Coordinates of C-alpha atoms in Angstrom, one line a residue:
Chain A
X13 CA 15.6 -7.9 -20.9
X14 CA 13.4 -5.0 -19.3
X15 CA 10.3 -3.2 -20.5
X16 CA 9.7 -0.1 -19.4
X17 CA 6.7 2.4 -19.8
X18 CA 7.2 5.8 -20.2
X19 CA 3.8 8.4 -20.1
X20 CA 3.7 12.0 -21.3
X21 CA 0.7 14.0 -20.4
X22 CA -1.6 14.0 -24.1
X23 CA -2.9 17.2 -23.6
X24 CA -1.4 20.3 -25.2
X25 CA 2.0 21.3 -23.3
X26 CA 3.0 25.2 -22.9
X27 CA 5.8 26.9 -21.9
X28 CA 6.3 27.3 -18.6
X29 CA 3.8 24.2 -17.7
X30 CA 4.5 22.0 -15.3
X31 CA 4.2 18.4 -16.3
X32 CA 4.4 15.3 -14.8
X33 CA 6.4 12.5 -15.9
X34 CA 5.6 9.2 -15.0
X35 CA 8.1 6.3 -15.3
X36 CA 7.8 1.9 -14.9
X37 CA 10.3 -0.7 -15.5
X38 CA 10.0 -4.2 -15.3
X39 CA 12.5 -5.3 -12.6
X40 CA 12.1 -8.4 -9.9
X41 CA 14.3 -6.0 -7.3
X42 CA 15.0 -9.1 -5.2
X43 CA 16.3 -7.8 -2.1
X44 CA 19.8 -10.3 -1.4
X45 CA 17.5 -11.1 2.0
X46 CA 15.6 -13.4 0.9
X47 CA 17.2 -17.4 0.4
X48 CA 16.1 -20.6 -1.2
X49 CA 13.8 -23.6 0.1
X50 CA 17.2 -25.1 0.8
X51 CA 19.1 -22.1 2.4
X52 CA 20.8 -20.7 -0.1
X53 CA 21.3 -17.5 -0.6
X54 CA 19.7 -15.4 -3.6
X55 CA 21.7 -12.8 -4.8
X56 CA 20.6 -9.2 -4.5
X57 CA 19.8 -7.8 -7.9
X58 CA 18.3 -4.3 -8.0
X59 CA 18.1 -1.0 -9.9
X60 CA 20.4 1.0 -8.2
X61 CA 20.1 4.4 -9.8
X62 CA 18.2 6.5 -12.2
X63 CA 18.1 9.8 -13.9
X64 CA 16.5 11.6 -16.0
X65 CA 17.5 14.1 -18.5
X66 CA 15.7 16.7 -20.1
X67 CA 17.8 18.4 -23.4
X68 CA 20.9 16.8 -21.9
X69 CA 20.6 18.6 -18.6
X70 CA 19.8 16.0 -15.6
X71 CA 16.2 17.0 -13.9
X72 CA 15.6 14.1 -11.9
X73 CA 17.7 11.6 -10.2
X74 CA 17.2 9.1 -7.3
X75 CA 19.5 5.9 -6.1
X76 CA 17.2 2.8 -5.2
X77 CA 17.5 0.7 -1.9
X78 CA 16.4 -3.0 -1.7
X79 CA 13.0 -2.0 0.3
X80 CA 12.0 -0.9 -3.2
X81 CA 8.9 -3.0 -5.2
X82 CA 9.1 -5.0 -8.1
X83 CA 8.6 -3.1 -10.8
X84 CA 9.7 0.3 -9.8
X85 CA 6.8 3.1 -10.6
X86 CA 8.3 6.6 -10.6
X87 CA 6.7 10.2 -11.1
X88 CA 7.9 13.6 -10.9
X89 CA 7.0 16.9 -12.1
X90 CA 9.0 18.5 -14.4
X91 CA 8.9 22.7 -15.8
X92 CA 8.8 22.5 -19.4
X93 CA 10.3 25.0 -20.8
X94 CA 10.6 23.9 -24.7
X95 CA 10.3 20.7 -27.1
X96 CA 13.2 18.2 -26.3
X97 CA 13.8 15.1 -25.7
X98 CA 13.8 13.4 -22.2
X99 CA 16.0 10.7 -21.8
X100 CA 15.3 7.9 -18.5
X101 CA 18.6 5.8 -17.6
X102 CA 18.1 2.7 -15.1
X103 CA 21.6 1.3 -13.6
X104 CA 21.4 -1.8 -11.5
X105 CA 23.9 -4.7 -10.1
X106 CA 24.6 -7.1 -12.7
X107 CA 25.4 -4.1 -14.9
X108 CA 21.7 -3.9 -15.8
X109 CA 21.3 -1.0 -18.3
X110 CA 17.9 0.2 -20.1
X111 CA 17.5 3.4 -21.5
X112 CA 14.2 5.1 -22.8
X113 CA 13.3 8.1 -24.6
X114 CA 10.5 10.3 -25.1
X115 CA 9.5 13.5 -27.0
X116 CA 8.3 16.2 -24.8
X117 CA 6.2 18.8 -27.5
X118 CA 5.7 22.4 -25.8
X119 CA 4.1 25.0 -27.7
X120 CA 4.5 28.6 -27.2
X121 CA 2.4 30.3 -24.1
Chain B
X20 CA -44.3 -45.3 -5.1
X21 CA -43.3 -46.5 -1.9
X22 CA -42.9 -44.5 1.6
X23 CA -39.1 -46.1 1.6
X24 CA -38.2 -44.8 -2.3
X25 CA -40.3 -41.6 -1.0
X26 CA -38.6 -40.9 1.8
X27 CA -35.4 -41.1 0.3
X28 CA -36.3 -39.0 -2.7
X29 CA -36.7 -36.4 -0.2
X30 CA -34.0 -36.8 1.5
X31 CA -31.7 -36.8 -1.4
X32 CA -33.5 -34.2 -2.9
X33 CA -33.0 -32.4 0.7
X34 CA -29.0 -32.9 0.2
X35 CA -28.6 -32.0 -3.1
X36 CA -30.6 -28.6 -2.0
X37 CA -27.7 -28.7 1.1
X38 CA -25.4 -28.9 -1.9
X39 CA -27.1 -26.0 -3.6
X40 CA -27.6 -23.8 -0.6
X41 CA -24.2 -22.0 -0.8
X42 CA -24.5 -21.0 -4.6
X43 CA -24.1 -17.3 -4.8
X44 CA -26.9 -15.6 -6.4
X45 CA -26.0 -13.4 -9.4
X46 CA -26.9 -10.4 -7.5
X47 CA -24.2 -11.5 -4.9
X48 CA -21.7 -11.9 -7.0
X49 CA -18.1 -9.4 -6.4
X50 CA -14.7 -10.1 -8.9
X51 CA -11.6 -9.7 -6.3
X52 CA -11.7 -5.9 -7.8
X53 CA -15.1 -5.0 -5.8
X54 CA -13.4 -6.5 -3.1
X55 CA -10.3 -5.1 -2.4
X56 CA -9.3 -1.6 -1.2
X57 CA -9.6 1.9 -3.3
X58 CA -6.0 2.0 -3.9
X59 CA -5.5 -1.1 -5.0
X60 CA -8.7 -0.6 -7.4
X61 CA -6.8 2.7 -8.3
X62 CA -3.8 0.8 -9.6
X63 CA -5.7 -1.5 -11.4
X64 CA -7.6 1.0 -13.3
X65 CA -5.0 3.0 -14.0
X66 CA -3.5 1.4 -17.0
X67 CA 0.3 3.4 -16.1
X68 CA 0.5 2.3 -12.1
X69 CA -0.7 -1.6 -13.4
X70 CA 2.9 -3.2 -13.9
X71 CA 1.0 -6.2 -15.2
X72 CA 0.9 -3.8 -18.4
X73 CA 4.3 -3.9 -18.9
X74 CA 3.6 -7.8 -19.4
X75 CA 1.1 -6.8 -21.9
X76 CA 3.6 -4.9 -23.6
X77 CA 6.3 -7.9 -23.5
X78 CA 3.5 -10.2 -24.4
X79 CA 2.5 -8.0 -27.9
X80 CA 6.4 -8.1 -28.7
X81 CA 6.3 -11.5 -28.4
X82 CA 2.6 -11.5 -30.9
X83 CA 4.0 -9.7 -33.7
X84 CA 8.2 -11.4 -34.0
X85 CA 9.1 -14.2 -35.9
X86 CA 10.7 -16.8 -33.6
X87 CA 13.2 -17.8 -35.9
X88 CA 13.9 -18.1 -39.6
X89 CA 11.5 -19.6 -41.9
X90 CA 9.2 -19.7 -38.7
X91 CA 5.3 -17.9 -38.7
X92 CA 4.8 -15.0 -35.6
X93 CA 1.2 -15.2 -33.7
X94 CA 0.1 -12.6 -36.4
X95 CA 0.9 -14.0 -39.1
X96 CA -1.5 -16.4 -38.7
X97 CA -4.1 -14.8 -36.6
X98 CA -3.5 -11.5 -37.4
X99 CA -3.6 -7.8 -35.6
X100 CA -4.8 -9.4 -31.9
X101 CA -6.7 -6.3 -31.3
X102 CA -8.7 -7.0 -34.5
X103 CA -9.1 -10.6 -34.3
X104 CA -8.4 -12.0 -30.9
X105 CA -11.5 -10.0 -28.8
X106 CA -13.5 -12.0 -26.8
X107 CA -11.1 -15.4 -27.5
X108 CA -9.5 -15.2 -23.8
X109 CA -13.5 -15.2 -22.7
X110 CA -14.2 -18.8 -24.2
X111 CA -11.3 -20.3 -22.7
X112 CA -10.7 -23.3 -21.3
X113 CA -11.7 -25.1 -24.8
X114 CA -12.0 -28.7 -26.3
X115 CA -9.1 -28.8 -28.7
X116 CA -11.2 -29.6 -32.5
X117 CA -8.9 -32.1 -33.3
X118 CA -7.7 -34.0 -30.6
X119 CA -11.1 -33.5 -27.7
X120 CA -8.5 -32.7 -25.0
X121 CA -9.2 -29.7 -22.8
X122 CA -7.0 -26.5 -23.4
X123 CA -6.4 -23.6 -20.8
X124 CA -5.3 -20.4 -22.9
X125 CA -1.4 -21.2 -21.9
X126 CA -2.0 -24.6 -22.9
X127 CA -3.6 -23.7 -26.5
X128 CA -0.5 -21.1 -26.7
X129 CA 2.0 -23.9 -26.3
X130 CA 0.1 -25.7 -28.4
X131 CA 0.2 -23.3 -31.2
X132 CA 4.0 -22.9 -30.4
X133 CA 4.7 -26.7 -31.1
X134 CA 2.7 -27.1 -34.0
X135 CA 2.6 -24.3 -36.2
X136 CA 5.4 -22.6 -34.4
X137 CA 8.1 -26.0 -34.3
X138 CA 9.2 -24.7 -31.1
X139 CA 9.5 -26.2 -27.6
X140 CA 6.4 -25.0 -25.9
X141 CA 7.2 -22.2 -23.2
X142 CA 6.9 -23.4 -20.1
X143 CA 4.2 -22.9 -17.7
X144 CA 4.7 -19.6 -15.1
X145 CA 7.4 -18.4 -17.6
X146 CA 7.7 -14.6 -18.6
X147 CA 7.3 -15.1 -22.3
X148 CA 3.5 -17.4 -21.9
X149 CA 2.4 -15.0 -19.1
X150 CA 3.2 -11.9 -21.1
X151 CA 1.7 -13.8 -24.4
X152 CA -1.4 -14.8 -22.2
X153 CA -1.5 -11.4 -21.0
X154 CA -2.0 -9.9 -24.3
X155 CA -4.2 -12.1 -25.0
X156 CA -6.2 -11.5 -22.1
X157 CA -6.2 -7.6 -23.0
X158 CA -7.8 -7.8 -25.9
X159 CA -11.1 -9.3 -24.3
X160 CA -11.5 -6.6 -21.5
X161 CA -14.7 -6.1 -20.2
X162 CA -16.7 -9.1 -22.1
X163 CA -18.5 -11.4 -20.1
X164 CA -16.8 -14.9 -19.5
X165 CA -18.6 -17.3 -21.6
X166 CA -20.6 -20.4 -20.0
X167 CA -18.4 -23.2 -20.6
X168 CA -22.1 -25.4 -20.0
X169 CA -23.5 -23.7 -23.0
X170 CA -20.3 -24.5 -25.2
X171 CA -21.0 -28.4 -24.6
X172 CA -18.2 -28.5 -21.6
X173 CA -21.0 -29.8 -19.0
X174 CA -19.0 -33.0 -18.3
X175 CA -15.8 -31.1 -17.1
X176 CA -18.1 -28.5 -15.3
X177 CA -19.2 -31.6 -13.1
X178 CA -15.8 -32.5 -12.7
X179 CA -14.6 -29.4 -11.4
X180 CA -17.5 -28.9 -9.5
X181 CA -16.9 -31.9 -7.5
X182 CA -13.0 -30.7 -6.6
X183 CA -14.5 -27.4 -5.4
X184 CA -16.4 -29.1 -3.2
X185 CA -13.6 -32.1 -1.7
X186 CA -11.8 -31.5 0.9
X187 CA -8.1 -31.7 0.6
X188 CA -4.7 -31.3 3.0
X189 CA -3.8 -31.5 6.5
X190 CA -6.5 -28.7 7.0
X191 CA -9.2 -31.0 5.0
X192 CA -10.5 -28.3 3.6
X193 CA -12.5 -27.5 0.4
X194 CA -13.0 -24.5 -2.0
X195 CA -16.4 -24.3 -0.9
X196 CA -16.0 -24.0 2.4
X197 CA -13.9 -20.5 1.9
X198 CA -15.3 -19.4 -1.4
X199 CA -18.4 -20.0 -1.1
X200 CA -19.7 -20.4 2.5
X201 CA -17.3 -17.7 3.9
X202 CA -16.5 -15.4 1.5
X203 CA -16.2 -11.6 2.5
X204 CA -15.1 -12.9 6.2
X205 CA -11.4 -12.2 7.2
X206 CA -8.5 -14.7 6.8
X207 CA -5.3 -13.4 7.9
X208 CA -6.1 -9.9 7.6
X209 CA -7.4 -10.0 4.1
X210 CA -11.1 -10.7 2.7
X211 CA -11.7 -13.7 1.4
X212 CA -12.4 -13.6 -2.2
X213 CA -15.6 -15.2 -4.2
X214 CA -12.8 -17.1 -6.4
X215 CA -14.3 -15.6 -9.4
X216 CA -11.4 -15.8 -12.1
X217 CA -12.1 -12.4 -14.1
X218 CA -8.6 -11.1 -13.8
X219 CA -6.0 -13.7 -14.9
X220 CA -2.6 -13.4 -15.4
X221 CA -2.9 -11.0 -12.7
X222 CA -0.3 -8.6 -10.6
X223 CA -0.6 -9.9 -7.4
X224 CA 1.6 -7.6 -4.6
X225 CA 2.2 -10.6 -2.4
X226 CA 4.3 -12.5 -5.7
X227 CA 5.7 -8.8 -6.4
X228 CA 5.2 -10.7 -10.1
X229 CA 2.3 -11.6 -12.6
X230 CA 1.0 -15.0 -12.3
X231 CA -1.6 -17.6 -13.9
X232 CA -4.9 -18.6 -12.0
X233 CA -2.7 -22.0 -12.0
X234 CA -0.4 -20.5 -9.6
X235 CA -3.3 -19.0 -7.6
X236 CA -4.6 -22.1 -7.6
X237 CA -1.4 -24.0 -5.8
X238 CA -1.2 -21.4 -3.3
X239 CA -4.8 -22.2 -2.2
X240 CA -3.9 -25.6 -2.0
X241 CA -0.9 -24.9 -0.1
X242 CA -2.3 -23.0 1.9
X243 CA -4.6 -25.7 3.3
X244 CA -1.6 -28.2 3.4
X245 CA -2.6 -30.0 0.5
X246 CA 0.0 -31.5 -2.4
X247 CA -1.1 -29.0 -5.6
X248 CA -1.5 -31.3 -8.5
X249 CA 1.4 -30.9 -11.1
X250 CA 1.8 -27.4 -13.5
X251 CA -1.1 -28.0 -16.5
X252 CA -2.7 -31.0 -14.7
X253 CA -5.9 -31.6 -16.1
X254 CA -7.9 -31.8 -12.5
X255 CA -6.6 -27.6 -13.0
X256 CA -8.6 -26.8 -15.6
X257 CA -11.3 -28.9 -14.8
X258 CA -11.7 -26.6 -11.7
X259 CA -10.9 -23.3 -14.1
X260 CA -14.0 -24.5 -16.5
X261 CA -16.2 -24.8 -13.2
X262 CA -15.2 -21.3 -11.6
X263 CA -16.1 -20.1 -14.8
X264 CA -19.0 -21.7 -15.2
X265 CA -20.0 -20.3 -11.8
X266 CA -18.8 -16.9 -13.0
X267 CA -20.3 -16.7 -16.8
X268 CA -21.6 -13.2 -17.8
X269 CA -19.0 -11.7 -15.0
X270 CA -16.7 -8.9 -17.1
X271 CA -13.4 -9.7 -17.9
X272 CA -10.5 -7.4 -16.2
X273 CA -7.6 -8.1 -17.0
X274 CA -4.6 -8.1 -16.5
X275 CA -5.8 -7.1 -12.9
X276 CA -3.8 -5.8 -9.8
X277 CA -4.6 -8.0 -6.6
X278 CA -3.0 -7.6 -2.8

């Protein structure tokens, strides 16, 4: 099972602002490259794609590769334009799935 | 007395000085985090970029759940960690009350898991004791690491003392010679470290993972050729007590971020 982190700004968000939105997930990301003391082979297991949805409407979105680090960090601005609720989905091989969500508060410029 | 028994007074005197001579002074002494570069010290400090957090965060999951029916979590015994557990990472290794064996923190937390928890004890290098030793480890940021001397663990301070200084492996080399006689000089492109354990379980970019000082420990020994001693292995934290006897009053940081 995954953790993952999700960190709003804590100041006071207005309309209009431009925020960024920082993402982590817990994840080995093990390449498929690598193999055992004996030679065998270890699977590839990584995240392969994520988005990130602001009110329903999809405002970020990358696919992984296996160069990627453990752990994958992510951050990326985002226009805030009224209280909603972001929602991060992680897809990987296995049929990983973890979902977050977060409260984004804007107050009226 | 003689000029024989005189002589060799001095003389021993004169090696135990020797022995002495590469002792760094307190105003010499760097944590891995003085040490390494200002990005790495970036991550570390940033609580959000630190993925060793996200053990944290695993580890007080772990703190506050019932493991099974009828079965006590961490807090219901010991309560909210961040209320009651500060400094407890600090004065670890300990002599169990009870028995007089020596714990490491992941040995008292498998302890507590087989006795007051009537589970199988997690095993060592496993995500659920790193995260729980993590959390642990959290809650004692920035106090100094206790002198294991001063909490009557002199014996195993001599013990682990006289590891750090034996040679071992192919490359017959000891802890010393690196840690304490050539420390800051370069080893395959990185700096060698003052082996002051302030930041265990720590993120380490090389294991892409968090790990115990244990696991540090095997890939110094490893590294010189040497066979490590098994996981939990007593001569391990014999050595732990003596690096942190050598590094009492230095601030806990962890979990920290290492290359």
């Amino acid at each position: 099972m995954a953790t993952a982190m999700i960190l709003l700004p804590r100041t006071t968000i207005r309309a209009g602002d431009v925020v960024m939105v920082k993402a982590m997930i817990s994840h080995p990301m093990e390449t498929g490259f690598r193999r055992t003391e004996t030679g065998g082979e270890i699977p590839r297991n990584i995240i392969r794609q994520f988005s990130c949805r602001y009110a329903g409407e999809i405002v970020f979105s990358c696919d992984f590769h296996p160069a990627i680090a453990a752990n994958p960090f992510l951050s990326f601005p985002v226009r805030a334009a009224r209280s909603g609720s972001l929602e991060f989905v992680w897809r990987g091989d296995n049929g990983f799935l973890h979902r977050e969500q977060a409260m984004l508060q804007v107050v009226a410029s | 007395m003689t000029g024989r028994t005189g002589r060799t007074v001095a003389l021993l005197m004169l090696l135990l000085a020797a022995v002495r001579a590469d002792e760094i002074p307190a105003s010499q002494r760097l944590s891995g985090y003085d040490m390494m570069g200002a990005e790495a010290q970036a991550m570390q400090r940033d609580d959000f970029a630190n993925p060793a957090m996200l053990a944290v965060k695993e580890g007080e999951a772990l703190w506050k759940a019932a493991p099974g029916e009828g079965r006590p979590s961490c807090q219901s015994c010991h309560g909210e960690a961040a209320a009651t557990m500060g400094g407890v990472a600090a004065r670890f290794p300990a002599r169990e009350g009870t028995t007089g064996r020596l714990l490491d923190l992941p040995g008292q937390i498998q302890a507590c898991q087989t006795e007051r928890q009537g589970l199988p004890p997690a095993t060592r290098e496993s995500a659920a004791l790193l995260a729980l030793e993590a959390y642990l480890a959290v809650q004692s940021r920035g106090q100094p690491l206790a002198s294991p001397r001063a909490r009557g663990l002199g014996d195993a301070v001599s013990r682990g003392e006289a590891l750090y200084r034996q040679r071992f492996g192919q490359l017959d080399l000891s802890c010393a010679q690196c840690h304490s006689q050539n420390w800051g000089r370069s080893l395959g492109g990185t700096r060698i470290p003052q082996a002051h354990p302030t930041g265990y379980p720590l993120f380490r970019m090389e294991w892409q993972a968090i790990g115990s000082l244990q696991r540090r420990f095997r890939n110094c020994m490893t590294g010189i050729r040497a066979e490590p001693f098994p996981p939990g292995a007593p001569e391990w934290i014999d050595l732990e007590i003596y690096l942190k006897e050598r590094a009492a009053g230095m601030a806990i940081d962890a979990p920290a971020v290492r290359p």
